[in-house]
């Protein structure tokens, strides 16, 4: 039996009002792929930040290769063989791959030498990447490879990967997994953070589960079902959302050749998007981030106007109407960014209830706000959607991500819309809240509303949508019934391959 | 060592207590300053804060207090609406001058006719003048995305030049023996904005300022427009999500602040100042910016801040004549007030915590 490469014993780190890590212990052997599982706020990020030297623990000890290990900074951690690939990349868009790598190095070799090293490493680990390309032109998967190679050049003994697959297409995920397995075979330990359970069951040898800062279990993920893992994470039994039988009615939303120039120099244009959506139908829109999700959301919600004759709600042309005119006709929307877009961070929940509901629920008459009616509405949302908050007078930023998302989704659903546009409904939300939100969307459709769900979480879309389409560089694939698609076909659609020969054009 | 810790919710207590704390700290720092200048700090503080209200000659100062606070509050209320929305009108001084020129222009044009409608007409003209001047940065911002801070500020100097040319040109008193300056409106009964109750300092401008405080309070508490103003400033993206047109907000906020500044200019020119003269404007438009922040952009706060600011002016003048304090020291004292206010503001959103022996 080989000795552990990294051991953490009784690590504790507390922040004001919350203990992020409460006596957490963990050990990783060389070559092991170790999963760190937990909901948002379970303390995964704090734990890896401690290992990577970004945060110092209040208590506890760490040992690396048998020696006491107390990194004071990421540079020290790197020097001792610990590398980390963050969820959010830190790359300069206008520089080449090699130039970006140089910027992260303490003593960098000449650029030409580095370029050949990058090519060498990328070939050795099966990560195709041309060091001379400009980062701006790279896909998310390729950008991640830059980050991985940047780490590999330092020859790490432990590689930490924080939610690496959240921005990847299925085929890119496969390439990544091959690389990670190769690294592990060569003896590199990998600490893999994710909440995608199937992935973890495929890839990892061992898993440590955290819940609210505490160690919960240490197990072999291959011996458990995804549902068992989820229940350990949440600490409660989870019910899969129930689909209702629904009768589909007349067309609610018709999009006819919607195009839009880029809103900013770095955002994609919308290209000739067409689809129709019937009453009671849920359209799932997949795609890798930055392929037009926000733009589609803004165009449908009315925050960006579009050319006349491109958007119809029922029989009515809504292309030129602003958000409130559309709301009065029965459209509701929930954008991706909760704080700052869907809700004002420093306003109370009552004030935030007014934000999008004043038009449809007549919360203001002749400009006079009916605060008691608004307060009641906020109270109803909190009660019905199980928003955990001490009162309605709390500011939005004081709520956790999941609770605020439940509030935002509840606010829109309780306006009884005919059409709901929702972007990333469960992003960063814990499993229990996510399943409640998905159920709410299914219930809304069952009551006859049409729903457009834009999401990067494929499992979510498969779980709740009737029709499926993918956004790629601002264009939308033709929607087709989700049960007709294989996982491979979905992957191809997300990657922009439109080779489906109209087999499902009848959808 | 001391460490700042963000509060989950802004503290209501400190939101109200910080202005008081700031005044208190200003008194301490001011006392040190005056002591270094060789003056008795207690007497200096008494001369500034006590004498104008309750001292032997308070009857003279008290009237002055409202005369000075009136325009400050009126202008600051208008500015505060824009500041809440993230629209920075720095040129209230210019709008104030234009209000005076337009309003006085109407009065001078009708001289020597008498009639009840003349003064209201002048008020309307004053409001229009201020609004018009504020529309220049508003339109430039909405059409060409120019910066309203710079445009409104630079227009102050244009307005000053216009004022000077009016005082020696078109509006000069034909019976003024060639001296610059217009006819004295306070001696023209239909146009004069006189004290309504003798000795109080209350003229129509003070009444208008009171009305503005009450209206702004109502607007912010109960009206959807007030909500939209706050929302635009706090979360511009959320405001767009709520269906608010940002350009409309810019036009409304700059328009309102310009109109109120214009009204303040008219009340001043028809009353305490009396005439259009080269040195008509004394910086109310700029001081009102301080008043707006000192009052935390809250209407009631602004009313109190306007009175306090007027008091430091009057008390400061009193101190410089009575104690021979240099004018610069009084200005430094007023600057300290703003400095401390912004400094202790951090307590609203942060807690100070003492942490033992952990040096970063």
Short mmCIF file of C-alpha atoms in Angstrom, two decimals, chain B:
data_model
loop_
_atom_site.label_atom_id
_atom_site.label_comp_id
_atom_site.label_asym_id
_atom_site.label_seq_id
_atom_site.Cartn_x
_atom_site.Cartn_y
_atom_site.Cartn_z
CA UNK B 1 -5.51 44.88 14.58
CA UNK B 2 -8.71 46.41 13.30
CA UNK B 3 -10.59 44.66 10.59
CA UNK B 4 -13.64 45.64 8.59
CA UNK B 5 -16.34 43.11 8.22
CA UNK B 6 -19.18 43.52 5.76
CA UNK B 7 -22.63 43.53 7.30
CA UNK B 8 -25.16 41.20 5.72
CA UNK B 9 -27.75 43.97 5.91
CA UNK B 10 -26.92 47.71 5.98
CA UNK B 11 -27.33 48.99 9.53
CA UNK B 12 -30.33 51.23 10.01
CA UNK B 13 -28.94 52.60 13.24
CA UNK B 14 -25.63 53.69 11.74
CA UNK B 15 -27.37 55.00 8.64
CA UNK B 16 -28.92 57.60 10.90
CA UNK B 17 -26.17 57.96 13.47
CA UNK B 18 -23.24 58.57 11.12
CA UNK B 19 -24.20 62.18 10.24
CA UNK B 20 -24.38 63.01 13.95
CA UNK B 21 -21.06 61.26 14.57
CA UNK B 22 -19.54 63.16 11.66
CA UNK B 23 -20.65 66.51 13.07
CA UNK B 24 -19.21 65.53 16.43
CA UNK B 25 -15.87 64.48 14.94
CA UNK B 26 -15.77 67.70 12.91
CA UNK B 27 -16.20 69.66 16.13
CA UNK B 28 -13.27 67.83 17.71
CA UNK B 29 -10.97 68.16 14.71
CA UNK B 30 -12.10 71.76 14.21
CA UNK B 31 -11.33 72.56 17.84
CA UNK B 32 -7.81 71.21 17.38
CA UNK B 33 -7.42 73.29 14.24
CA UNK B 34 -8.63 76.47 15.93
CA UNK B 35 -6.52 75.78 19.02
CA UNK B 36 -3.44 75.52 16.77
CA UNK B 37 -4.39 78.90 15.34
CA UNK B 38 -4.27 80.25 18.86
CA UNK B 39 -8.02 80.63 19.41
CA UNK B 40 -9.99 79.21 22.28
CA UNK B 41 -11.71 76.20 20.68
CA UNK B 42 -14.73 76.35 23.01
CA UNK B 43 -15.42 79.94 22.16
CA UNK B 44 -14.95 79.19 18.46
CA UNK B 45 -17.44 76.31 18.57
CA UNK B 46 -19.89 78.42 20.49
CA UNK B 47 -19.55 81.24 17.97
CA UNK B 48 -20.18 78.91 15.06
CA UNK B 49 -22.90 76.62 16.39
CA UNK B 50 -24.52 78.33 19.35
CA UNK B 51 -24.57 82.07 18.86
CA UNK B 52 -26.41 82.14 15.52
CA UNK B 53 -29.34 80.21 17.01
CA UNK B 54 -29.49 81.08 20.69
CA UNK B 55 -26.94 83.82 21.22
CA UNK B 56 -27.49 87.47 22.00
CA UNK B 57 -27.79 88.54 18.35
CA UNK B 58 -29.63 85.41 17.22
CA UNK B 59 -32.63 87.44 16.06
CA UNK B 60 -30.45 88.77 13.26
CA UNK B 61 -28.89 85.42 12.34
CA UNK B 62 -32.05 83.32 12.49
CA UNK B 63 -33.57 85.00 9.46
CA UNK B 64 -30.32 84.56 7.59
CA UNK B 65 -30.39 80.86 8.35
CA UNK B 66 -33.50 80.14 6.30
CA UNK B 67 -32.49 82.58 3.58
CA UNK B 68 -29.30 80.57 3.08
CA UNK B 69 -30.77 77.12 3.71
CA UNK B 70 -33.72 77.62 1.33
CA UNK B 71 -31.86 77.58 -1.99
CA UNK B 72 -29.43 74.92 -0.74
CA UNK B 73 -32.26 72.56 0.15
CA UNK B 74 -34.26 73.30 -3.00
CA UNK B 75 -31.28 72.58 -5.25
CA UNK B 76 -30.06 69.59 -3.23
CA UNK B 77 -33.45 67.88 -3.38
CA UNK B 78 -33.37 68.01 -7.18
CA UNK B 79 -29.77 66.82 -7.30
CA UNK B 80 -30.43 63.97 -4.90
CA UNK B 81 -32.98 62.42 -7.24
CA UNK B 82 -30.42 62.31 -10.03
CA UNK B 83 -27.66 61.09 -7.70
CA UNK B 84 -29.90 58.24 -6.55
CA UNK B 85 -30.33 57.24 -10.18
CA UNK B 86 -26.61 57.49 -10.90
CA UNK B 87 -27.03 60.65 -12.99
CA UNK B 88 -24.50 63.25 -11.96
CA UNK B 89 -25.62 66.80 -12.46
CA UNK B 90 -22.67 68.85 -11.24
CA UNK B 91 -23.85 72.00 -12.99
CA UNK B 92 -26.68 73.14 -10.71
CA UNK B 93 -24.82 76.45 -10.29
CA UNK B 94 -25.27 77.12 -14.01
CA UNK B 95 -28.92 76.11 -13.93
CA UNK B 96 -29.39 78.37 -10.93
CA UNK B 97 -27.92 81.31 -12.88
CA UNK B 98 -30.08 80.56 -15.92
CA UNK B 99 -33.19 80.37 -13.76
CA UNK B 100 -32.34 83.80 -12.38
CA UNK B 101 -31.69 85.28 -15.84
CA UNK B 102 -34.90 83.86 -17.35
CA UNK B 103 -37.06 84.79 -14.36
CA UNK B 104 -35.58 88.23 -13.94
CA UNK B 105 -35.84 88.70 -17.70
CA UNK B 106 -39.62 88.29 -17.55
CA UNK B 107 -39.86 90.65 -14.59
CA UNK B 108 -37.66 93.30 -16.21
CA UNK B 109 -39.53 93.02 -19.50
CA UNK B 110 -42.86 93.72 -17.80
CA UNK B 111 -41.56 96.58 -15.63
CA UNK B 112 -43.27 98.82 -14.52
CA UNK B 113 -46.56 97.00 -15.07
CA UNK B 114 -48.26 95.76 -11.89
CA UNK B 115 -50.31 92.58 -11.60
CA UNK B 116 -50.70 89.46 -9.48
CA UNK B 117 -49.64 87.20 -12.36
CA UNK B 118 -46.17 88.70 -12.79
CA UNK B 119 -44.41 86.86 -9.99
CA UNK B 120 -45.90 83.42 -10.87
CA UNK B 121 -44.91 84.04 -14.48
CA UNK B 122 -41.36 84.80 -13.35
CA UNK B 123 -41.27 81.57 -11.33
CA UNK B 124 -42.34 79.61 -14.38
CA UNK B 125 -39.70 81.34 -16.47
CA UNK B 126 -37.06 80.58 -13.85
CA UNK B 127 -38.03 76.92 -13.74
CA UNK B 128 -37.97 76.83 -17.51
CA UNK B 129 -34.52 78.45 -17.66
CA UNK B 130 -32.98 75.94 -15.28
CA UNK B 131 -34.70 73.03 -17.01
CA UNK B 132 -33.53 74.24 -20.43
CA UNK B 133 -29.91 74.49 -19.26
CA UNK B 134 -30.07 70.97 -17.84
CA UNK B 135 -31.54 69.63 -21.06
CA UNK B 136 -28.26 70.37 -22.85
CA UNK B 137 -26.28 67.69 -20.97
CA UNK B 138 -29.37 65.44 -21.00
CA UNK B 139 -29.73 65.49 -24.77
CA UNK B 140 -25.99 65.23 -25.37
CA UNK B 141 -25.87 62.23 -23.06
CA UNK B 142 -28.83 60.41 -24.58
CA UNK B 143 -27.96 61.15 -28.21
CA UNK B 144 -24.17 61.06 -28.18
CA UNK B 145 -23.36 59.41 -24.87
CA UNK B 146 -21.32 62.38 -23.65
CA UNK B 147 -20.48 62.56 -19.97
CA UNK B 148 -23.08 64.64 -18.13
CA UNK B 149 -20.63 65.47 -15.33
CA UNK B 150 -18.31 67.34 -17.67
CA UNK B 151 -20.98 68.93 -19.82
CA UNK B 152 -23.08 70.18 -16.93
CA UNK B 153 -19.99 71.47 -15.12
CA UNK B 154 -18.62 73.32 -18.14
CA UNK B 155 -22.00 74.89 -18.78
CA UNK B 156 -21.65 76.63 -15.41
CA UNK B 157 -18.89 78.75 -16.88
CA UNK B 158 -20.95 79.47 -19.96
CA UNK B 159 -23.82 80.55 -17.71
CA UNK B 160 -21.46 82.78 -15.70
CA UNK B 161 -20.28 84.46 -18.88
CA UNK B 162 -23.88 84.95 -19.93
CA UNK B 163 -24.69 86.41 -16.51
CA UNK B 164 -21.85 88.91 -16.80
CA UNK B 165 -22.94 89.98 -20.24
CA UNK B 166 -26.55 90.38 -19.05
CA UNK B 167 -25.45 92.48 -16.07
CA UNK B 168 -23.52 94.92 -18.22
CA UNK B 169 -25.61 94.57 -21.39
CA UNK B 170 -29.22 93.64 -22.09
CA UNK B 171 -30.43 93.71 -18.49
CA UNK B 172 -28.49 96.71 -17.22
CA UNK B 173 -30.58 99.21 -15.32
CA UNK B 174 -31.20 102.12 -17.73
CA UNK B 175 -31.43 104.39 -14.69
CA UNK B 176 -28.37 102.93 -13.02
CA UNK B 177 -25.92 105.68 -14.00
CA UNK B 178 -23.95 103.21 -16.07
CA UNK B 179 -23.19 100.87 -13.21
CA UNK B 180 -23.42 97.15 -14.04
CA UNK B 181 -26.47 95.28 -12.72
CA UNK B 182 -30.17 95.23 -13.42
CA UNK B 183 -33.01 97.11 -11.77
CA UNK B 184 -33.64 95.98 -8.24
CA UNK B 185 -36.55 93.57 -8.41
CA UNK B 186 -37.14 93.68 -4.68
CA UNK B 187 -38.22 97.29 -5.17
CA UNK B 188 -40.71 96.29 -7.87
CA UNK B 189 -43.76 95.13 -5.87
CA UNK B 190 -45.25 92.72 -8.43
CA UNK B 191 -41.93 90.97 -8.94
CA UNK B 192 -40.46 91.05 -5.45
CA UNK B 193 -39.94 87.90 -3.43
CA UNK B 194 -40.08 89.49 0.00
CA UNK B 195 -40.02 88.08 3.46
CA UNK B 196 -43.52 86.79 4.20
CA UNK B 197 -43.31 87.03 8.00
CA UNK B 198 -40.93 89.71 9.20
CA UNK B 199 -37.81 88.42 10.95
CA UNK B 200 -38.22 84.78 9.99
CA UNK B 201 -36.35 84.86 6.70
CA UNK B 202 -39.19 82.89 5.12
CA UNK B 203 -39.78 83.93 1.52
CA UNK B 204 -41.40 82.01 -1.33
CA UNK B 205 -38.18 80.12 -1.97
CA UNK B 206 -38.22 78.70 1.56
CA UNK B 207 -41.84 77.64 1.09
CA UNK B 208 -40.92 76.04 -2.23
CA UNK B 209 -38.01 74.21 -0.57
CA UNK B 210 -40.35 72.85 2.10
CA UNK B 211 -42.75 71.73 -0.61
CA UNK B 212 -39.89 70.08 -2.49
CA UNK B 213 -38.84 68.14 0.63
CA UNK B 214 -42.37 66.85 1.18
CA UNK B 215 -42.91 65.99 -2.50
CA UNK B 216 -39.58 64.22 -2.79
CA UNK B 217 -40.33 62.21 0.35
CA UNK B 218 -43.65 61.15 -1.10
CA UNK B 219 -42.12 60.43 -4.50
CA UNK B 220 -39.47 58.15 -3.04
CA UNK B 221 -41.74 56.38 -0.57
CA UNK B 222 -44.89 55.86 -2.51
CA UNK B 223 -44.48 56.60 -6.18
CA UNK B 224 -43.29 54.19 -8.85
CA UNK B 225 -41.12 56.92 -10.37
CA UNK B 226 -39.19 57.22 -7.11
CA UNK B 227 -38.75 53.46 -7.06
CA UNK B 228 -37.52 53.52 -10.64
CA UNK B 229 -35.05 56.29 -9.80
CA UNK B 230 -33.55 54.26 -6.94
CA UNK B 231 -33.55 51.06 -8.98
CA UNK B 232 -31.73 52.71 -11.90
CA UNK B 233 -28.99 53.87 -9.59
CA UNK B 234 -28.60 50.66 -7.61
CA UNK B 235 -28.84 48.07 -10.36
CA UNK B 236 -28.95 49.44 -13.92
CA UNK B 237 -29.40 45.99 -15.44
CA UNK B 238 -32.26 45.17 -13.12
CA UNK B 239 -33.81 48.52 -14.04
CA UNK B 240 -33.78 47.58 -17.69
CA UNK B 241 -35.27 44.24 -16.73
CA UNK B 242 -38.02 46.15 -14.93
CA UNK B 243 -38.74 47.93 -18.21
CA UNK B 244 -37.20 51.28 -17.33
CA UNK B 245 -35.84 53.26 -20.24
CA UNK B 246 -32.47 54.65 -19.08
CA UNK B 247 -32.65 57.63 -21.44
CA UNK B 248 -36.04 58.63 -20.10
CA UNK B 249 -34.56 58.48 -16.59
CA UNK B 250 -31.71 60.79 -17.61
CA UNK B 251 -34.08 63.36 -19.09
CA UNK B 252 -36.41 63.23 -16.07
CA UNK B 253 -33.67 63.46 -13.45
CA UNK B 254 -31.62 66.17 -15.13
CA UNK B 255 -34.81 68.04 -15.96
CA UNK B 256 -36.09 67.96 -12.38
CA UNK B 257 -32.81 69.01 -10.85
CA UNK B 258 -32.40 71.79 -13.43
CA UNK B 259 -35.94 73.03 -12.85
CA UNK B 260 -35.50 73.18 -9.06
CA UNK B 261 -32.11 74.90 -9.39
CA UNK B 262 -33.69 77.39 -11.80
CA UNK B 263 -36.48 78.08 -9.32
CA UNK B 264 -33.91 78.64 -6.57
CA UNK B 265 -32.13 81.14 -8.81
CA UNK B 266 -35.33 83.04 -9.47
CA UNK B 267 -36.31 83.21 -5.77
CA UNK B 268 -32.85 84.50 -4.98
CA UNK B 269 -32.70 87.14 -7.72
CA UNK B 270 -36.17 88.44 -6.92
CA UNK B 271 -35.56 88.42 -3.18
CA UNK B 272 -32.35 88.43 -1.15
CA UNK B 273 -30.09 89.34 -4.10
CA UNK B 274 -32.60 91.65 -5.73
CA UNK B 275 -30.87 92.07 -9.04
CA UNK B 276 -28.92 90.43 -11.81
CA UNK B 277 -25.31 91.36 -11.15
CA UNK B 278 -21.93 90.01 -12.18
CA UNK B 279 -21.37 88.39 -8.79
CA UNK B 280 -24.95 87.17 -8.34
CA UNK B 281 -24.04 83.50 -7.86
CA UNK B 282 -22.20 82.57 -4.66
CA UNK B 283 -21.82 78.82 -5.09
CA UNK B 284 -25.17 77.50 -3.83
CA UNK B 285 -25.24 75.07 -6.75
CA UNK B 286 -21.95 73.49 -5.71
CA UNK B 287 -22.60 73.54 -1.98
CA UNK B 288 -25.92 71.81 -2.65
CA UNK B 289 -23.95 68.77 -3.85
CA UNK B 290 -22.41 68.53 -0.39
CA UNK B 291 -25.80 69.09 1.20
CA UNK B 292 -27.32 66.28 -0.87
CA UNK B 293 -24.68 63.80 0.30
CA UNK B 294 -24.61 65.11 3.84
CA UNK B 295 -28.34 64.37 3.93
CA UNK B 296 -27.70 60.88 2.51
CA UNK B 297 -29.84 61.74 -0.51
CA UNK B 298 -32.86 61.48 1.79
CA UNK B 299 -35.32 64.41 1.67
CA UNK B 300 -35.54 64.87 5.45
CA UNK B 301 -31.79 64.40 5.78
CA UNK B 302 -31.26 67.05 3.12
CA UNK B 303 -33.50 69.52 4.96
CA UNK B 304 -31.43 69.03 8.11
CA UNK B 305 -28.15 69.10 6.20
CA UNK B 306 -29.16 72.32 4.44
CA UNK B 307 -29.87 73.98 7.79
CA UNK B 308 -26.58 72.70 9.22
CA UNK B 309 -24.64 73.92 6.20
CA UNK B 310 -26.31 77.32 6.40
CA UNK B 311 -25.39 77.41 10.07
CA UNK B 312 -21.72 76.74 9.41
CA UNK B 313 -21.76 79.54 6.83
CA UNK B 314 -23.38 82.04 9.10
CA UNK B 315 -21.54 80.84 12.19
CA UNK B 316 -18.30 80.76 10.23
CA UNK B 317 -18.76 84.31 9.05
CA UNK B 318 -19.59 85.28 12.57
CA UNK B 319 -16.46 83.59 13.84
CA UNK B 320 -14.23 85.22 11.29
CA UNK B 321 -15.48 88.68 12.15
CA UNK B 322 -15.80 88.15 15.92
CA UNK B 323 -12.66 86.09 16.50
CA UNK B 324 -10.58 87.06 13.49
CA UNK B 325 -10.36 83.51 12.19
CA UNK B 326 -9.07 83.40 8.61
CA UNK B 327 -11.70 82.55 5.97
CA UNK B 328 -9.55 79.61 4.85
CA UNK B 329 -9.84 78.05 8.31
CA UNK B 330 -13.61 78.24 8.09
CA UNK B 331 -13.52 76.58 4.67
CA UNK B 332 -11.25 73.86 6.01
CA UNK B 333 -13.74 73.37 8.80
CA UNK B 334 -16.57 72.91 6.30
CA UNK B 335 -14.41 70.53 4.28
CA UNK B 336 -13.80 68.44 7.40
CA UNK B 337 -17.51 67.97 7.77
CA UNK B 338 -17.79 66.31 4.36
CA UNK B 339 -14.60 64.35 4.96
CA UNK B 340 -15.83 62.87 8.22
CA UNK B 341 -19.24 62.18 6.83
CA UNK B 342 -17.87 60.14 3.95
CA UNK B 343 -15.35 58.51 6.27
CA UNK B 344 -17.76 57.23 8.91
CA UNK B 345 -20.22 56.22 6.21
CA UNK B 346 -18.39 52.92 6.12
CA UNK B 347 -20.03 51.98 9.43
CA UNK B 348 -23.37 51.66 7.68
CA UNK B 349 -22.18 48.72 5.63
CA UNK B 350 -19.25 47.44 7.66
CA UNK B 351 -18.56 46.48 11.22
CA UNK B 352 -15.23 47.23 12.83
CA UNK B 353 -13.81 44.22 14.56
CA UNK B 354 -10.76 43.94 16.75
CA UNK B 355 -8.70 40.88 15.89
CA UNK B 356 -5.88 39.83 18.11
CA UNK B 357 -2.40 39.37 16.80
CA UNK B 358 -3.09 38.36 13.19
CA UNK B 359 -1.05 40.54 10.93
CA UNK B 360 -1.37 39.94 7.25
#
